[in-house]
mmCIF file of C-alpha atoms in Angstrom:
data_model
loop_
_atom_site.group_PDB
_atom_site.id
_atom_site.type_symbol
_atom_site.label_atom_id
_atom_site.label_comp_id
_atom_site.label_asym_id
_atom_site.label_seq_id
_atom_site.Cartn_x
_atom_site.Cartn_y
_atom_site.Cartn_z
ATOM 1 C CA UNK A 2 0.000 0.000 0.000
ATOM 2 C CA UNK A 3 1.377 3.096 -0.932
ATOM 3 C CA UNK A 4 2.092 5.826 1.511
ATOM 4 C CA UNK A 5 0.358 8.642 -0.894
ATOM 5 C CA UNK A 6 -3.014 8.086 1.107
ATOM 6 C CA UNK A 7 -1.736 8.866 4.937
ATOM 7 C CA UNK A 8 0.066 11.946 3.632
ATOM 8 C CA UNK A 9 -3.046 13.809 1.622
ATOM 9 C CA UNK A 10 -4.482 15.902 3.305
ATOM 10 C CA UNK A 11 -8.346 14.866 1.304
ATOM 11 C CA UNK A 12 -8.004 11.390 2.771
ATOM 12 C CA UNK A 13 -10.343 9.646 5.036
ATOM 13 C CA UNK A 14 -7.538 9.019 7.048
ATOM 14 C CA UNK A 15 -6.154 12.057 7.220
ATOM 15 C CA UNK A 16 -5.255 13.753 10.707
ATOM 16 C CA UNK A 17 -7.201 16.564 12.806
ATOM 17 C CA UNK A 18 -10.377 16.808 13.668
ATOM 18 C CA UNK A 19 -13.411 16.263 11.219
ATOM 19 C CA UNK A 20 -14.763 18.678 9.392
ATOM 20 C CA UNK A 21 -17.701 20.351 11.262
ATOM 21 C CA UNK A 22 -21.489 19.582 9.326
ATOM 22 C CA UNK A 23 -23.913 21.809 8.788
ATOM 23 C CA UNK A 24 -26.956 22.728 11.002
ATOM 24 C CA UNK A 25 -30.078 20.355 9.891
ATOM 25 C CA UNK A 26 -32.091 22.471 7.743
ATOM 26 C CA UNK A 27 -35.353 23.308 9.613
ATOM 27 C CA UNK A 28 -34.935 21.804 13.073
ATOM 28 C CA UNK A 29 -38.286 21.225 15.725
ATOM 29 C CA UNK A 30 -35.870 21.630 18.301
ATOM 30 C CA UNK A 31 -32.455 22.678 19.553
ATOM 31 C CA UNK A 32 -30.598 21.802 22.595
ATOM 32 C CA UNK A 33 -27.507 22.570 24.437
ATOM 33 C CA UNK A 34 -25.505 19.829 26.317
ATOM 34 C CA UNK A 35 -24.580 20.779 29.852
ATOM 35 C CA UNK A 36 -22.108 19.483 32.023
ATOM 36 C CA UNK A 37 -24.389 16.518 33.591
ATOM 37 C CA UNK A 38 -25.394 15.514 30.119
ATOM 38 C CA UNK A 39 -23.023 13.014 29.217
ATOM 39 C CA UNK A 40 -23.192 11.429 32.765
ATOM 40 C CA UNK A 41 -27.459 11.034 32.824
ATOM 41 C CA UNK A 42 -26.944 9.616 29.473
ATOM 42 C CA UNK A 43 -24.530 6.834 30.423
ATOM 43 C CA UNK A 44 -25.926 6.031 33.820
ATOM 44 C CA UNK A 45 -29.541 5.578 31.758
ATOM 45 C CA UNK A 46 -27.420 3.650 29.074
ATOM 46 C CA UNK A 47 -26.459 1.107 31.669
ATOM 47 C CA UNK A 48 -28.962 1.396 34.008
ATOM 48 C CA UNK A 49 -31.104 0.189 31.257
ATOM 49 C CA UNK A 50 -29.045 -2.499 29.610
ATOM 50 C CA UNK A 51 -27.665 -3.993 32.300
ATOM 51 C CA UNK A 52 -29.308 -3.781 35.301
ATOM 52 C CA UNK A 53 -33.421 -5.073 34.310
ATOM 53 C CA UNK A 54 -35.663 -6.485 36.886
ATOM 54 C CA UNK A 55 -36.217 -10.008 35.241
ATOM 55 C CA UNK A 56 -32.559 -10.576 34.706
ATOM 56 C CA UNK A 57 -31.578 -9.396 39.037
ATOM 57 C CA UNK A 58 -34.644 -11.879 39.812
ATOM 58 C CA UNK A 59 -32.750 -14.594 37.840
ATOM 59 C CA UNK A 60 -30.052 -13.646 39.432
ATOM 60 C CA UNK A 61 -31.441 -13.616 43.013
ATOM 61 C CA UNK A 62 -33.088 -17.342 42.572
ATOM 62 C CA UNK A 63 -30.371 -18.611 40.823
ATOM 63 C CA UNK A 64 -27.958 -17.548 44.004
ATOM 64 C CA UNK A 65 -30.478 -18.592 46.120
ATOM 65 C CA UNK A 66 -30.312 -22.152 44.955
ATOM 66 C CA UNK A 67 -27.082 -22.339 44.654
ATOM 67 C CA UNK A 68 -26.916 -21.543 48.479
ATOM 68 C CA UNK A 69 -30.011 -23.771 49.170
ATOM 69 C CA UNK A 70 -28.236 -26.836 47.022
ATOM 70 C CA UNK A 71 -24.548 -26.227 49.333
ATOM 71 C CA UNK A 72 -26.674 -26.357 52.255
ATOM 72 C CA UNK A 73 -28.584 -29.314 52.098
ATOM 73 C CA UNK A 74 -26.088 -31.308 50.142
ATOM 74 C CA UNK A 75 -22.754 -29.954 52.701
ATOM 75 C CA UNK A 76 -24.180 -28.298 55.325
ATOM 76 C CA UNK A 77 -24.647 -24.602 56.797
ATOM 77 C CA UNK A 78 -21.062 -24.042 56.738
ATOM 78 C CA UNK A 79 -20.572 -24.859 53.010
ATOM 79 C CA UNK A 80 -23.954 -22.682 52.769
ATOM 80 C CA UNK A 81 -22.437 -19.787 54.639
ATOM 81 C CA UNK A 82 -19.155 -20.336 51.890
ATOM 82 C CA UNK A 83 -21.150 -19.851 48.899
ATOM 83 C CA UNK A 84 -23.349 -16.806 50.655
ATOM 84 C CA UNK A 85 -20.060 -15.375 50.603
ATOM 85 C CA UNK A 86 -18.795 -16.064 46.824
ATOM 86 C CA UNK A 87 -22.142 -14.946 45.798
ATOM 87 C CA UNK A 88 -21.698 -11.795 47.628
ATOM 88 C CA UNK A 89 -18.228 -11.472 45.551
ATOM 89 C CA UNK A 90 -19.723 -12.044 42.663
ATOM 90 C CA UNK A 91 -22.404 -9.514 43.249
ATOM 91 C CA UNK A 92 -19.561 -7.310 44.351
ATOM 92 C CA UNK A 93 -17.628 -7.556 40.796
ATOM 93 C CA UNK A 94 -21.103 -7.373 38.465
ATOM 94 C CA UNK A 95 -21.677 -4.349 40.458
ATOM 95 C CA UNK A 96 -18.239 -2.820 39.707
ATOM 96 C CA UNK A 97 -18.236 -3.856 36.461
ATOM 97 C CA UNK A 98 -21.498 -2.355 36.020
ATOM 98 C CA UNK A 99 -19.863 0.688 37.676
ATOM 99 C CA UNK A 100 -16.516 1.000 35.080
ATOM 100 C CA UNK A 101 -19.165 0.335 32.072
ATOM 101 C CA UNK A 102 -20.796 3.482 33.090
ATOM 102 C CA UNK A 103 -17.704 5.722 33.392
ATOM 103 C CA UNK A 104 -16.628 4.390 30.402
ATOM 104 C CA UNK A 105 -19.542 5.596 28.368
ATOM 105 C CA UNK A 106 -19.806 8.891 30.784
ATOM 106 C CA UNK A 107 -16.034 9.534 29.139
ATOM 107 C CA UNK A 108 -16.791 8.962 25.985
ATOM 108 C CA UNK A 109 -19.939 10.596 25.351
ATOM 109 C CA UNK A 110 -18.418 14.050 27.619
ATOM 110 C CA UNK A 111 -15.709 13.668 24.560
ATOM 111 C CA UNK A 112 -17.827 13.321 21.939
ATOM 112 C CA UNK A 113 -21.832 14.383 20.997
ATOM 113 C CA UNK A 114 -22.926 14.923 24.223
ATOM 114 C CA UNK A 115 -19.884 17.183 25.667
ATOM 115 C CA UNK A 116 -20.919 20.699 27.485
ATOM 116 C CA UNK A 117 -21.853 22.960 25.067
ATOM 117 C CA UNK A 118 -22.541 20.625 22.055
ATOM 118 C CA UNK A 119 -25.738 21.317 20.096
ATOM 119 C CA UNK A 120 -28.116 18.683 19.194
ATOM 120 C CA UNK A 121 -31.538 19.296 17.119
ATOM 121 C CA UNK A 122 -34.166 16.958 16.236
ATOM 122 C CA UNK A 123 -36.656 17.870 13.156
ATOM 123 C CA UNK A 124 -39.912 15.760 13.795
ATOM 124 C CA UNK A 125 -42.014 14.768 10.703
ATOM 125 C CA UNK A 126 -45.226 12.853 10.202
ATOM 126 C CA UNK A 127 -43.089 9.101 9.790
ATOM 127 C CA UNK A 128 -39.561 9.917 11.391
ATOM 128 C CA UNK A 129 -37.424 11.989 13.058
ATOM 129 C CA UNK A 130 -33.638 13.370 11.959
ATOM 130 C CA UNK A 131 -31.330 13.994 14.615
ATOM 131 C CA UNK A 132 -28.376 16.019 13.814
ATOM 132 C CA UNK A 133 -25.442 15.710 16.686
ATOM 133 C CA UNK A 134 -22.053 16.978 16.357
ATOM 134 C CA UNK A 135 -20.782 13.484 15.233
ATOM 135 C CA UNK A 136 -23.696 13.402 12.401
ATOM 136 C CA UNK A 137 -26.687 12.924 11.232
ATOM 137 C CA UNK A 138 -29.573 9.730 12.097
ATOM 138 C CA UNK A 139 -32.968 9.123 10.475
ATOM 139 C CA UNK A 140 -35.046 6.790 12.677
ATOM 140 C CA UNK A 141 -38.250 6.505 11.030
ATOM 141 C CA UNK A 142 -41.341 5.715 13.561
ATOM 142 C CA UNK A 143 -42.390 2.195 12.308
ATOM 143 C CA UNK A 144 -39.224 1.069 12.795
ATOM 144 C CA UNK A 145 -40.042 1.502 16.602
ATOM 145 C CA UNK A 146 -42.304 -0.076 19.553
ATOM 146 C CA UNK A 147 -42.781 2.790 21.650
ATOM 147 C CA UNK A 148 -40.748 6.058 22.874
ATOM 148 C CA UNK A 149 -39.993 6.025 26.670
ATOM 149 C CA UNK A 150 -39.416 9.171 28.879
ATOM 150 C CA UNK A 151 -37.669 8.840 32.079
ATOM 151 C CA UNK A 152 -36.602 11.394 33.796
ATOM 152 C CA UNK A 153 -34.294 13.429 31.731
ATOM 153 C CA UNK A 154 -33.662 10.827 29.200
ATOM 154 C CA UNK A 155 -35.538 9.569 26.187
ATOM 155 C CA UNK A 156 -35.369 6.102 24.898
ATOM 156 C CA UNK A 157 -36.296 5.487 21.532
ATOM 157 C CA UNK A 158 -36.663 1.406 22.014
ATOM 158 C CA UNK A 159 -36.320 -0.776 18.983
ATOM 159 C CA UNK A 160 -38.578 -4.597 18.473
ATOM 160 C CA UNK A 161 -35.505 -6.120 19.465
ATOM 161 C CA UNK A 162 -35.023 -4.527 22.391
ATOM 162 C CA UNK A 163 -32.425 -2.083 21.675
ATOM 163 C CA UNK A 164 -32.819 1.280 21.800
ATOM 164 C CA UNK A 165 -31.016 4.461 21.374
ATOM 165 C CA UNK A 166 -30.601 6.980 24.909
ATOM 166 C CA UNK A 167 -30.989 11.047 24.161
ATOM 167 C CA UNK A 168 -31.488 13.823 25.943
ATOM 168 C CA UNK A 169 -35.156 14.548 27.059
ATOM 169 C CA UNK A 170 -34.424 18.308 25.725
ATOM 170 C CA UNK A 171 -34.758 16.553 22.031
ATOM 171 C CA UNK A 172 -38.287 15.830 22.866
ATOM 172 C CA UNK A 173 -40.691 19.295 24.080
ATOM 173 C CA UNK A 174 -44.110 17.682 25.194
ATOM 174 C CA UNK A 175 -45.861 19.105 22.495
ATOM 175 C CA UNK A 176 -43.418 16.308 20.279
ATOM 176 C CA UNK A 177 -44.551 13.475 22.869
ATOM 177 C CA UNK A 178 -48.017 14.752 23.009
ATOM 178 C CA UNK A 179 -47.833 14.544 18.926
ATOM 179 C CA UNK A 180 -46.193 11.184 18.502
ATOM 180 C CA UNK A 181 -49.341 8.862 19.483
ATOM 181 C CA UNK A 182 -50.727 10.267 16.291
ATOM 182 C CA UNK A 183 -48.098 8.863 13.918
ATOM 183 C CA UNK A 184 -48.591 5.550 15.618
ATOM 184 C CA UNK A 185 -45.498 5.435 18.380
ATOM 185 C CA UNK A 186 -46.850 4.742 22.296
ATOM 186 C CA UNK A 187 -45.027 7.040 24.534
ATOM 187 C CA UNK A 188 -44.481 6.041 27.680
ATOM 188 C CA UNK A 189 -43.634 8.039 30.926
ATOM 189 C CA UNK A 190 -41.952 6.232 33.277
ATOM 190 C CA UNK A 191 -40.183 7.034 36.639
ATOM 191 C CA UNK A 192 -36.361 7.041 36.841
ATOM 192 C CA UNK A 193 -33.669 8.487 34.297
#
């Protein structure tokens, strides 16, 4: 491969920053990140991937039989043994949990959501384009099950369960209050 591409300055690859895009033509709305953004954003990112209720309930019952099987099979001692792994174990998901967070609270404070960034949104009768300093998304409503507010998040949730975390600024309630109409539930739930 030749070394041509790394040294002009047109490529892909070249160095510095990317060049900046322009506004989206139009917008419903414009917001300003502040300082907390990136951090409610990747505490809702995780808090909402990681941590559901059906999957601590597994969780919980599977621990709980694994202490219940140690203590009928070996006794409360070997019972009181695995109490104690399982608290470990809680211990590291939790920290792990914990580093995932600040990990995404880094990146998006270096990136799209970093104070002062401007996001808009323009919302349209089938989707909605969402223009962030890293570019430009199209989600078009059928492609979703339903739009969830909580808190000071939005989560624009996906049939298979994915979804995509933004700022709740995005989304005025005359938006929500407009989105039953092109066929997306919105949801308001506690929490965020």
């Amino acid at each position: 491969m030749s070394d041509s591409l790394h040294s002009d300055p047109d490529s892909v690859l070249a160095e510095g920053p990317p060049p900046k895009l322009p506004a989206l033509a139009e917008p419903t709305v414009v917001w300003k990140a502040g300082p907390e953004t990136a951090g409610l954003l990747a505490r809702a990112l995780v808090r909402y991937s990681t941590v559901r209720p059906s999957q601590i309930l597994w969780e919980i019952a599977f621990a709980a039989l694994i202490i219940g099987l140690a203590a009928k099979a070996w006794g409360r001692g070997t019972a009181l043994l695995a109490l104690f792994g399982v608290l470990i174990l809680a211990y590291l998901r939790w920290r792990q949990v914990r580093q995932t967070g600040d990990a995404y609270e880094r990146q998006f404070a270096s990136g799209s959501f970093s104070d002062g960034s401007v996001l808009s949104a323009r919302f349209g009768t089938e989707s909605v384009d969402i223009a962030l300093p890293a570019g430009y998304s199209r989600v078009h409503y059928a492609d979703l099950t339903r739009v969830e507010v909580r808190g000071s998040v939005v989560l624009l949730c996906y049939p298979s369960g994915a979804y995509l975390t933004l700022p709740r600024g995005l989304f005025p309630d005359p938006v929500l209050a407009a989105l039953p109409a092109a066929g997306l539930p919105v949801r308001h739930r506690s929490g965020g």
